[in-house]
Coordinates of C-alpha atoms and ligand atoms in Angstrom, one line a residue:
M19 CA 10.6 -15.4 13.4
S20 CA 8.1 -14.8 16.3
E21 CA 4.8 -13.3 15.4
R22 CA 4.5 -9.9 14.4
S23 CA 2.5 -7.2 16.2
Y24 CA 0.5 -4.9 13.9
L25 CA -0.1 -1.5 15.4
D26 CA -1.0 0.5 12.4
W27 CA -4.7 0.2 12.6
N28 CA -5.2 3.9 11.4
A29 CA -3.4 3.1 8.2
T30 CA -5.6 0.1 7.6
T31 CA -7.4 -2.7 9.5
P32 CA -7.2 -6.5 8.8
L33 CA -10.4 -8.0 7.1
R34 CA -13.1 -9.1 9.6
D35 CA -14.1 -12.7 9.6
E36 CA -17.6 -11.6 8.6
A37 CA -16.3 -9.3 5.8
K38 CA -14.2 -12.2 4.5
A39 CA -17.1 -14.6 4.4
A40 CA -19.1 -12.0 2.7
L41 CA -16.7 -11.2 0.2
A42 CA -15.9 -14.7 -0.9
A43 CA -19.6 -15.5 -1.3
A44 CA -20.1 -12.3 -3.4
L45 CA -17.2 -13.0 -5.6
M46 CA -19.0 -16.2 -6.7
L47 CA -22.1 -14.3 -7.9
P48 CA -22.1 -14.3 -11.7
G49 CA -24.7 -11.5 -12.2
N50 CA -24.5 -7.7 -12.8
P51 CA -26.5 -6.0 -10.3
S52 CA -28.3 -3.9 -13.0
S53 CA -29.4 -7.0 -14.8
V54 CA -33.0 -7.9 -14.4
H55 CA -32.7 -11.7 -14.5
A56 CA -32.4 -14.0 -11.3
E57 CA -28.5 -13.7 -11.3
G58 CA -28.7 -10.0 -11.6
R59 CA -31.3 -9.6 -8.8
A60 CA -29.1 -11.9 -6.4
A61 CA -26.0 -9.4 -7.0
R62 CA -28.5 -6.6 -6.4
R63 CA -29.9 -7.9 -3.2
V64 CA -26.3 -8.5 -1.8
I65 CA -25.6 -4.6 -2.5
E66 CA -29.0 -3.6 -0.9
L67 CA -28.0 -5.7 2.3
A68 CA -24.9 -3.9 2.4
R69 CA -26.5 -0.5 2.0
E70 CA -28.7 -1.3 5.0
Q71 CA -26.0 -2.3 7.1
V72 CA -23.8 0.7 6.3
A73 CA -26.9 2.9 7.0
A74 CA -27.4 1.4 10.3
L75 CA -24.0 2.2 11.4
V76 CA -24.6 6.0 11.0
G77 CA -28.4 6.1 11.4
V78 CA -29.7 6.9 8.0
R79 CA -32.0 5.3 5.7
P80 CA -30.5 2.8 3.2
G81 CA -31.4 5.0 0.2
D82 CA -29.1 7.9 1.7
V83 CA -26.0 5.6 1.3
F84 CA -24.1 5.9 -2.0
F85 CA -21.1 3.6 -2.5
T86 CA -17.9 4.9 -3.9
S87 CA -14.5 3.5 -4.5
S88 CA -12.9 4.9 -1.4
G89 CA -13.2 7.5 1.4
T90 CA -11.1 9.7 -0.6
E91 CA -13.8 9.6 -3.6
A92 CA -16.5 10.1 -1.2
N93 CA -14.7 13.3 0.2
M94 CA -14.1 14.3 -3.5
L95 CA -17.7 13.9 -4.4
A96 CA -19.1 15.8 -1.3
L97 CA -16.8 18.7 -1.8
T98 CA -18.8 20.5 -4.7
P99 CA -20.4 23.9 -4.7
A100 CA -23.4 22.0 -6.4
I101 CA -25.2 20.6 -3.3
E102 CA -29.1 21.3 -3.5
V103 CA -31.1 21.4 -0.2
A104 CA -34.8 21.1 -0.2
G105 CA -34.7 22.2 -3.9
D106 CA -32.5 25.3 -3.1
K107 CA -30.1 25.1 -6.4
R108 CA -28.0 28.1 -5.4
P109 CA -24.3 27.0 -5.3
R110 CA -22.2 26.9 -2.2
S111 CA -19.7 30.0 -2.4
W112 CA -17.2 28.9 0.2
L113 CA -15.5 25.7 1.4
L114 CA -14.2 25.9 5.0
I115 CA -12.0 23.1 6.3
S116 CA -9.8 22.8 9.4
A117 CA -6.0 22.8 9.1
I118 CA -5.9 19.1 10.1
E119 CA -8.0 17.6 7.4
H120 CA -7.0 14.5 5.4
A121 CA -5.2 15.1 2.1
S122 CA -8.5 14.4 0.2
V123 CA -10.2 17.1 1.9
R124 CA -7.4 19.5 1.8
A125 CA -7.3 19.1 -2.0
G126 CA -10.6 21.0 -1.9
G127 CA -12.7 18.8 -4.3
R128 CA -14.4 20.9 -6.8
F129 CA -13.9 24.2 -5.2
R130 CA -11.6 27.0 -6.6
R131 CA -8.5 27.6 -4.6
E132 CA -9.7 31.2 -3.8
A133 CA -13.0 29.9 -2.4
I134 CA -11.3 27.7 0.1
A135 CA -10.4 29.0 3.8
E136 CA -8.6 27.0 6.6
L137 CA -9.7 27.1 10.1
A138 CA -7.2 27.0 12.9
V139 CA -7.0 24.3 15.6
A140 CA -5.7 24.9 19.3
A141 CA -2.7 23.3 20.8
D142 CA -4.8 20.3 22.0
G143 CA -5.7 19.6 18.4
R144 CA -9.2 20.4 18.4
L145 CA -10.9 22.8 16.0
D146 CA -11.0 26.4 17.1
L147 CA -14.7 27.0 17.4
A148 CA -14.2 30.8 17.6
A149 CA -12.2 30.8 14.3
L150 CA -15.1 28.8 12.9
A151 CA -17.9 31.2 14.0
G152 CA -15.7 34.3 12.9
T153 CA -15.2 32.8 9.4
I154 CA -18.6 31.4 8.8
A155 CA -20.0 34.9 9.6
K156 CA -18.0 36.2 6.7
S157 CA -18.8 33.3 4.2
P158 CA -22.4 33.0 3.5
R159 CA -23.7 29.7 2.0
A160 CA -20.4 27.9 2.8
L161 CA -19.8 24.2 3.0
V162 CA -17.7 23.2 5.8
S163 CA -15.8 19.9 6.1
L164 CA -14.6 18.6 9.2
M165 CA -13.1 15.3 10.3
L166 CA -14.7 13.5 13.2
A167 CA -11.4 12.1 14.6
N168 CA -7.9 13.1 13.3
N169 CA -5.9 10.0 11.8
E170 CA -2.6 11.0 13.3
T171 CA -3.6 12.2 16.8
G172 CA -6.9 10.5 17.1
V173 CA -8.2 13.7 18.7
I174 CA -12.1 13.8 18.3
Q175 CA -13.4 17.0 16.9
P176 CA -16.1 19.3 18.4
V177 CA -18.4 18.3 15.4
A178 CA -21.8 18.7 16.9
E179 CA -20.8 22.2 18.3
A180 CA -19.6 23.1 14.9
A181 CA -22.9 21.9 13.4
A182 CA -24.8 24.4 15.3
L183 CA -22.7 27.2 14.3
V184 CA -22.7 26.1 10.6
H185 CA -26.3 25.6 10.3
A186 CA -27.1 29.0 12.2
A187 CA -25.0 30.8 9.5
G188 CA -27.0 28.9 6.7
G189 CA -24.1 26.5 5.9
L190 CA -23.8 22.6 5.4
L191 CA -21.6 20.3 7.0
H192 CA -19.6 17.4 5.7
V193 CA -18.0 15.1 8.2
D194 CA -15.2 12.8 7.3
A195 CA -15.9 10.1 9.8
V196 CA -13.2 7.6 8.2
Q197 CA -11.2 7.1 11.3
A198 CA -14.0 7.5 13.8
A199 CA -16.3 4.9 12.5
G200 CA -16.5 1.7 14.6
R201 CA -14.5 3.4 17.3
I202 CA -16.9 6.0 18.5
D203 CA -20.6 6.9 17.9
C204 CA -21.2 8.1 14.2
D205 CA -24.8 8.7 14.4
I206 CA -25.3 11.3 11.7
A207 CA -28.2 13.0 13.5
T208 CA -26.3 13.4 16.9
L209 CA -23.3 15.0 14.8
G210 CA -25.6 17.3 13.1
A211 CA -23.8 16.4 9.8
D212 CA -25.7 16.8 6.4
L213 CA -23.1 14.7 4.5
L214 CA -20.6 12.0 6.1
T215 CA -17.7 9.9 4.7
L216 CA -16.9 6.3 5.4
S217 CA -14.2 4.0 4.3
A218 CA -14.6 0.2 4.5
H219 CA -10.8 -0.6 5.1
K220 CA -10.8 1.3 8.3
I221 CA -13.6 -0.8 10.0
G222 CA -12.4 -4.3 8.9
G223 CA -13.7 -4.1 5.3
P224 CA -11.5 -4.3 2.3
K225 CA -9.6 -1.5 0.7
G226 CA -11.0 0.4 -2.3
V227 CA -14.6 0.6 -1.1
G228 CA -16.1 3.7 0.7
A229 CA -19.4 5.5 1.0
L230 CA -20.9 9.1 1.0
V231 CA -24.0 9.3 3.3
R232 CA -26.4 12.1 3.4
R233 CA -28.7 12.8 6.3
S234 CA -32.0 12.8 4.2
D235 CA -33.1 12.6 0.7
D236 CA -33.7 16.5 0.7
I237 CA -30.0 16.7 -0.1
H238 CA -29.1 16.2 -3.7
L239 CA -25.9 16.2 -5.5
P240 CA -26.5 17.0 -9.1
D241 CA -22.9 16.9 -10.3
P242 CA -21.4 13.5 -10.0
L243 CA -17.8 12.8 -10.5
I244 CA -18.2 9.7 -12.6
R245 CA -21.0 9.6 -15.3
G246 CA -22.1 6.9 -17.3
G247 CA -24.6 4.0 -16.7
G248 CA -26.5 5.7 -13.8
Q249 CA -25.5 3.3 -11.1
E250 CA -26.0 4.5 -7.4
R251 CA -29.1 6.6 -8.6
G252 CA -26.8 8.5 -10.9
L253 CA -24.5 9.6 -8.3
R254 CA -21.6 7.0 -9.0
A255 CA -21.6 5.3 -12.5
G256 CA -19.8 2.1 -12.9
T257 CA -20.7 -1.5 -12.5
E258 CA -20.6 -1.9 -8.6
N259 CA -17.8 -3.5 -6.8
V260 CA -20.2 -6.1 -5.6
A261 CA -18.0 -8.3 -3.2
G262 CA -16.0 -5.2 -1.8
I263 CA -19.6 -3.7 -1.0
A264 CA -20.8 -7.0 0.4
A265 CA -17.8 -7.0 2.7
F266 CA -18.3 -3.4 3.5
G267 CA -21.7 -4.1 4.7
A268 CA -20.7 -7.2 6.7
A269 CA -17.9 -5.2 8.2
A270 CA -20.3 -2.2 9.2
A271 CA -22.7 -4.6 10.9
A272 CA -19.9 -6.3 12.9
A273 CA -18.4 -2.7 13.8
R274 CA -21.9 -1.5 15.0
R275 CA -22.4 -4.6 17.1
E276 CA -18.8 -4.9 18.5
R277 CA -18.1 -1.0 18.8
A278 CA -18.6 -0.7 22.7
T279 CA -16.8 -4.0 23.6
E280 CA -13.9 -3.2 21.0
A281 CA -13.7 0.4 22.2
D282 CA -13.3 -0.6 25.9
H283 CA -10.7 -3.1 25.0
M284 CA -8.6 -0.8 22.9
L285 CA -8.7 1.8 25.5
A286 CA -7.6 -0.5 28.2
L287 CA -4.8 -1.5 26.1
R288 CA -3.8 2.0 25.1
N289 CA -3.9 3.1 28.6
L290 CA -1.3 0.5 29.4
L291 CA 0.8 1.4 26.5
E292 CA 0.9 5.0 27.4
A293 CA 1.6 4.3 31.1
G294 CA 4.5 2.1 29.9
L295 CA 5.6 4.6 27.5
R296 CA 5.8 7.4 30.0
E297 CA 7.7 4.9 32.6
I298 CA 10.4 4.2 30.2
S299 CA 10.9 7.7 29.0
Q300 CA 9.7 10.3 31.6
R301 CA 10.2 12.9 28.8
A302 CA 7.9 11.4 26.2
T303 CA 5.1 13.7 24.7
I304 CA 1.8 12.4 23.7
F305 CA 0.2 14.5 21.3
G306 CA -3.4 15.6 21.8
A307 CA -3.4 14.0 25.2
G308 CA -5.3 16.9 26.8
A309 CA -8.2 16.4 24.5
E310 CA -10.8 13.6 23.8
R311 CA -9.1 11.0 21.7
L312 CA -10.0 7.9 19.8
P313 CA -9.6 5.0 22.1
N314 CA -7.0 3.1 19.7
T315 CA -4.4 5.8 19.1
T316 CA -1.2 7.4 20.5
L317 CA 1.0 9.9 18.7
F318 CA 4.1 10.3 20.6
T319 CA 7.6 11.3 20.5
A320 CA 10.6 11.7 22.9
P321 CA 13.9 13.7 22.6
G322 CA 16.3 12.4 20.2
I323 CA 13.8 10.3 18.2
K324 CA 13.7 10.5 14.3
A325 CA 10.5 8.9 13.1
E326 CA 11.9 7.3 10.1
T327 CA 14.6 5.5 12.2
A328 CA 12.1 4.7 15.1
V329 CA 9.7 3.1 12.4
I330 CA 12.4 0.9 11.0
A331 CA 13.6 -0.1 14.3
F332 CA 10.3 -1.0 15.6
D333 CA 9.8 -3.0 12.4
L334 CA 13.1 -4.9 13.0
E335 CA 11.7 -5.9 16.4
G336 CA 8.5 -7.2 14.8
V337 CA 6.3 -4.1 15.6
A338 CA 4.4 -2.3 12.8
V339 CA 4.0 1.4 13.8
S340 CA 3.9 4.5 11.6
S341 CA 5.3 7.9 11.4
G342 CA 2.2 9.9 11.5
A343 CA 0.2 9.5 8.5
A344 CA 0.7 6.9 6.0
C345 CA 1.7 8.5 2.7
S346 CA 1.5 6.8 -0.7
S347 CA 5.1 7.8 -1.4
G348 CA 6.3 5.8 1.7
K349 CA 8.4 9.0 2.7
V350 CA 8.1 10.5 6.0
Q351 CA 6.8 14.1 5.5
P352 CA 6.6 16.6 8.4
S353 CA 3.1 16.5 10.0
Y354 CA 1.1 19.6 9.0
V355 CA -1.3 18.3 11.7
L356 CA 1.4 18.8 14.5
A357 CA 2.7 21.9 12.8
A358 CA -1.2 23.3 12.9
M359 CA -1.0 22.4 16.6
G360 CA 2.1 24.8 17.2
V361 CA 4.4 21.9 17.7
S362 CA 7.9 22.8 16.8
P363 CA 9.7 21.0 13.9
P364 CA 12.2 19.0 15.7
L365 CA 9.3 17.4 17.8
T366 CA 7.2 16.9 14.7
R367 CA 10.0 15.0 13.1
G368 CA 10.1 12.5 15.9
A369 CA 6.4 11.6 15.8
V370 CA 5.5 8.0 15.9
R371 CA 2.0 6.8 15.8
V372 CA 0.8 3.5 17.4
S373 CA -2.8 2.6 16.7
L374 CA -4.7 -0.6 18.1
G375 CA -7.4 -2.5 16.9
W376 CA -10.0 -5.2 18.1
N377 CA -7.6 -8.0 18.0
T378 CA -4.6 -6.1 19.6
S379 CA -3.5 -8.2 22.7
G380 CA -1.7 -7.4 25.8
A381 CA 1.3 -9.3 24.3
D382 CA 1.4 -6.9 21.5
V383 CA 1.6 -4.1 23.8
E384 CA 4.3 -5.7 25.8
K385 CA 6.2 -6.4 22.6
F386 CA 6.0 -2.7 21.6
L387 CA 7.2 -1.6 25.1
G388 CA 10.1 -3.9 25.0
A389 CA 11.1 -2.6 21.5
W390 CA 10.5 1.1 22.8
R391 CA 12.7 0.3 25.9
K392 CA 15.7 -0.8 23.6
L393 CA 15.2 2.2 21.2
A394 CA 15.0 4.6 24.3
T395 CA 18.2 3.2 25.7
T396 CA 20.1 3.6 22.4
L397 CA 18.8 7.1 22.2
S398 CA 20.0 8.1 25.8
K399 CA 23.3 6.5 25.1
E400 CA 23.7 8.4 21.8
A401 CA 22.6 11.6 23.9
E402 CA 25.2 10.8 26.5
G403 CA 27.9 10.2 23.6
I404 CA 27.1 13.7 22.4
A405 CA 27.2 15.4 25.7
A406 CA 30.6 13.6 26.5
Ligands
LIG28 N1 -10.1 10.5 5.6 C1 -9.4 10.1 6.7 C2 -9.5 11.0 7.9 C3 -8.5 9.1 6.4 O1 -7.7 8.8 7.6 C4 -8.2 8.6 5.1 C5 -7.3 7.4 5.0 O2 -6.5 7.2 5.7 C6 -9.3 8.9 4.4 C7 -10.0 9.9 4.4 C8 -9.2 8.3 2.8 O3 -9.9 7.0 2.9 P1 -9.4 6.0 1.7 O4 -8.2 5.2 2.1 O5 -10.5 5.0 1.6 O6 -9.3 6.7 0.5

């Protein structure tokens, strides 16, 4: 079988070489990072180096990075009424989220259902800032959680503008930067975020490691999800995943160093891919095309496509793509992201996501387009059959 083309980088990325090396080296360390002896201190050093590397990716001090088991856990940890800022212990009364957030934010963390409000997005997939302004005026002391880039469409959200509105109303802003990290700038001060979530496996690190980052140490989360031995300065108990964290750090350093080059590379290929897609099917729709998007993501459909069948057809041709968001059950579910953008259900059901990465090649794009040409021809023959 000829080589496969992996074009599902928003689901997860392959491990970077630097991460693989750090992972392998750290796996050989016998010590527990909490132990005071030399072996323990060696493991501790590995974690603290990774903390510096992750901190540098988002422009905070190392002490403001807390490692977790995933982006999901970091989101869950952030979404709590108990966030103290500069000693102010009064709880956050409301959680405001956009209608296109990841499931781990939609679940609402530790807020009561009645205290959660959803903010609309416009047809181009961007948060409706007027909706935010209107809602936050009525929701004093809100925590607002917004993603920096959407995992399905790649649409980049107006986070800095939102931050200004949130702060003017006395609110706090949590930003889920899981899909954005390594693809666009995620400097926490530029974004105006108070808290920010990262996940290792979207930037070339291993699966099962994430981080919650705070803008500075005047932010305190007194109510951890996992209590016990006091690791991660009491915010996340449990002996640290030393190897996973080491690899996360190495991936973060590589992602920071290579971001501009990788983004240019992905964008050039994504432009080729979209031009080819439109040339093959003039009636193809690329969702969110009117907004600024991540350089690596295309979510598209064309008349007659069913996402589930299309994903299988691509897979048989050696191309891995996805039907919108990867979902743990493996089932294709109608996209709530597209529904929130006002896309009609027949189109929603046909949405196929292609996402590229740093080692995607021109040959991968050609292979995708070859497979698409075949599929599009079959679809138009089927349509003619129906019409006949
Ligand atoms: N947030 C976004 C936007 C995501 O796309 C994902 C994963 O797909 C997550 C959070 C969850 O991250 P993790 O897979 O590390 O739990």
